[in-house]
Structure formats: C-alpha cells, structure tokens
Amino acid sequence: MELTLTTPALLFPAISLLLLAYTNRFLALASLIRNLKNQYSENKNPNLLGQISNIRKRIIQVRNMQACGIMGFLICVLSMWLLYSNQQKIAEYAFGFSLLLLMISLLISFRETQISVKALEIELSDLEESIREDKKR
C-alpha cells in the first residue's frame, strides 16, 4: 500500500470532531463537579461521595483519552510532514502509530462511558430511595 499526503489528511475532520466531543465531556464533568461540591456543602449526603469518587475516575479517563487523541493527531501531522519530505517508510510507521493511538483513545472513551453509566445508577438508586421514603410518609 502506498501512503499519500491525502490519506492522513482524511482523518483531520474525524479527529477534530473527536477532540470536540472529548472537550464537551470534560466541560460537562467540570460543571457536575461544581454542582456536587455545592450540594455536598449544603447537606452531607453519603451518596454524593460515591458520585465524587466516580467522577474522579471519569476525569482521569477523559484526560487520558484527550492525551491519546492529541498525540494521535500530532503524529498524523508528523506522518504528513514525513511524506512531504519523501520519507515514505517512516511516514507509514508514524501513520500506523497515530491510528493505534486513536484506537486507544476510543477504547478509553468506551470505558469512560461505562463509568458514567455507573454514576447514573448511583443517582437512580438515590432517587428510588427518596421515592420509597416519600411513600412511607
């Protein structure tokens, strides 16, 4: 297979959208953290501690997926520069490595999604408990 300048360039729109999605996740988590901090300072609900622990894991996952995505993007650009410099073999390896980093980024994203589902389960269990208590009254 011959790698041309257009092959790595095809990934640019996808990588840009991926990084935008990761940034949105990060911003949503930052907002959630601020809300949980306010809720916990108002009432010391132990269920909030479970959510805080869960969010800490998610932040680490978002950081790692952003890092892998950015490095994949950077190495993709490097492979284009290597192609421009007529270093075909090194460019092919660099492009392959950038694809690997992007796959790792997507796998971390998948894992973060699973962790966020656990956070929603904590929230639902808290809601169900509140509903049961309201019914008893």
C-alpha angles and dihedrals in degrees: 000000000000117000115215131187091259095059097068089037089062089068095057098087092044094048092047092053091045092053090047090054090049091050090051090052090051093050091048090052092048090053092046091051091053091050093048091049090055092045092050093048089052097047126006096229109175091212088066089061089060090051092047090053090049092050091051089058091047093051091054090049092049090049091051095046091048091049093050091045093050093046090048090052092047093050090046088057089046090054089053090051090049090051089050088051091052094246096134101166096048089045090054092052092046091050091048090051091049089053090050091052091049091051090050089050090053092048091052088049089054090051092049089053090055090051091050089054088057088054090054090049089055089051092048093049089052090050092048090050091051091050091051091050091049091051091052091056 
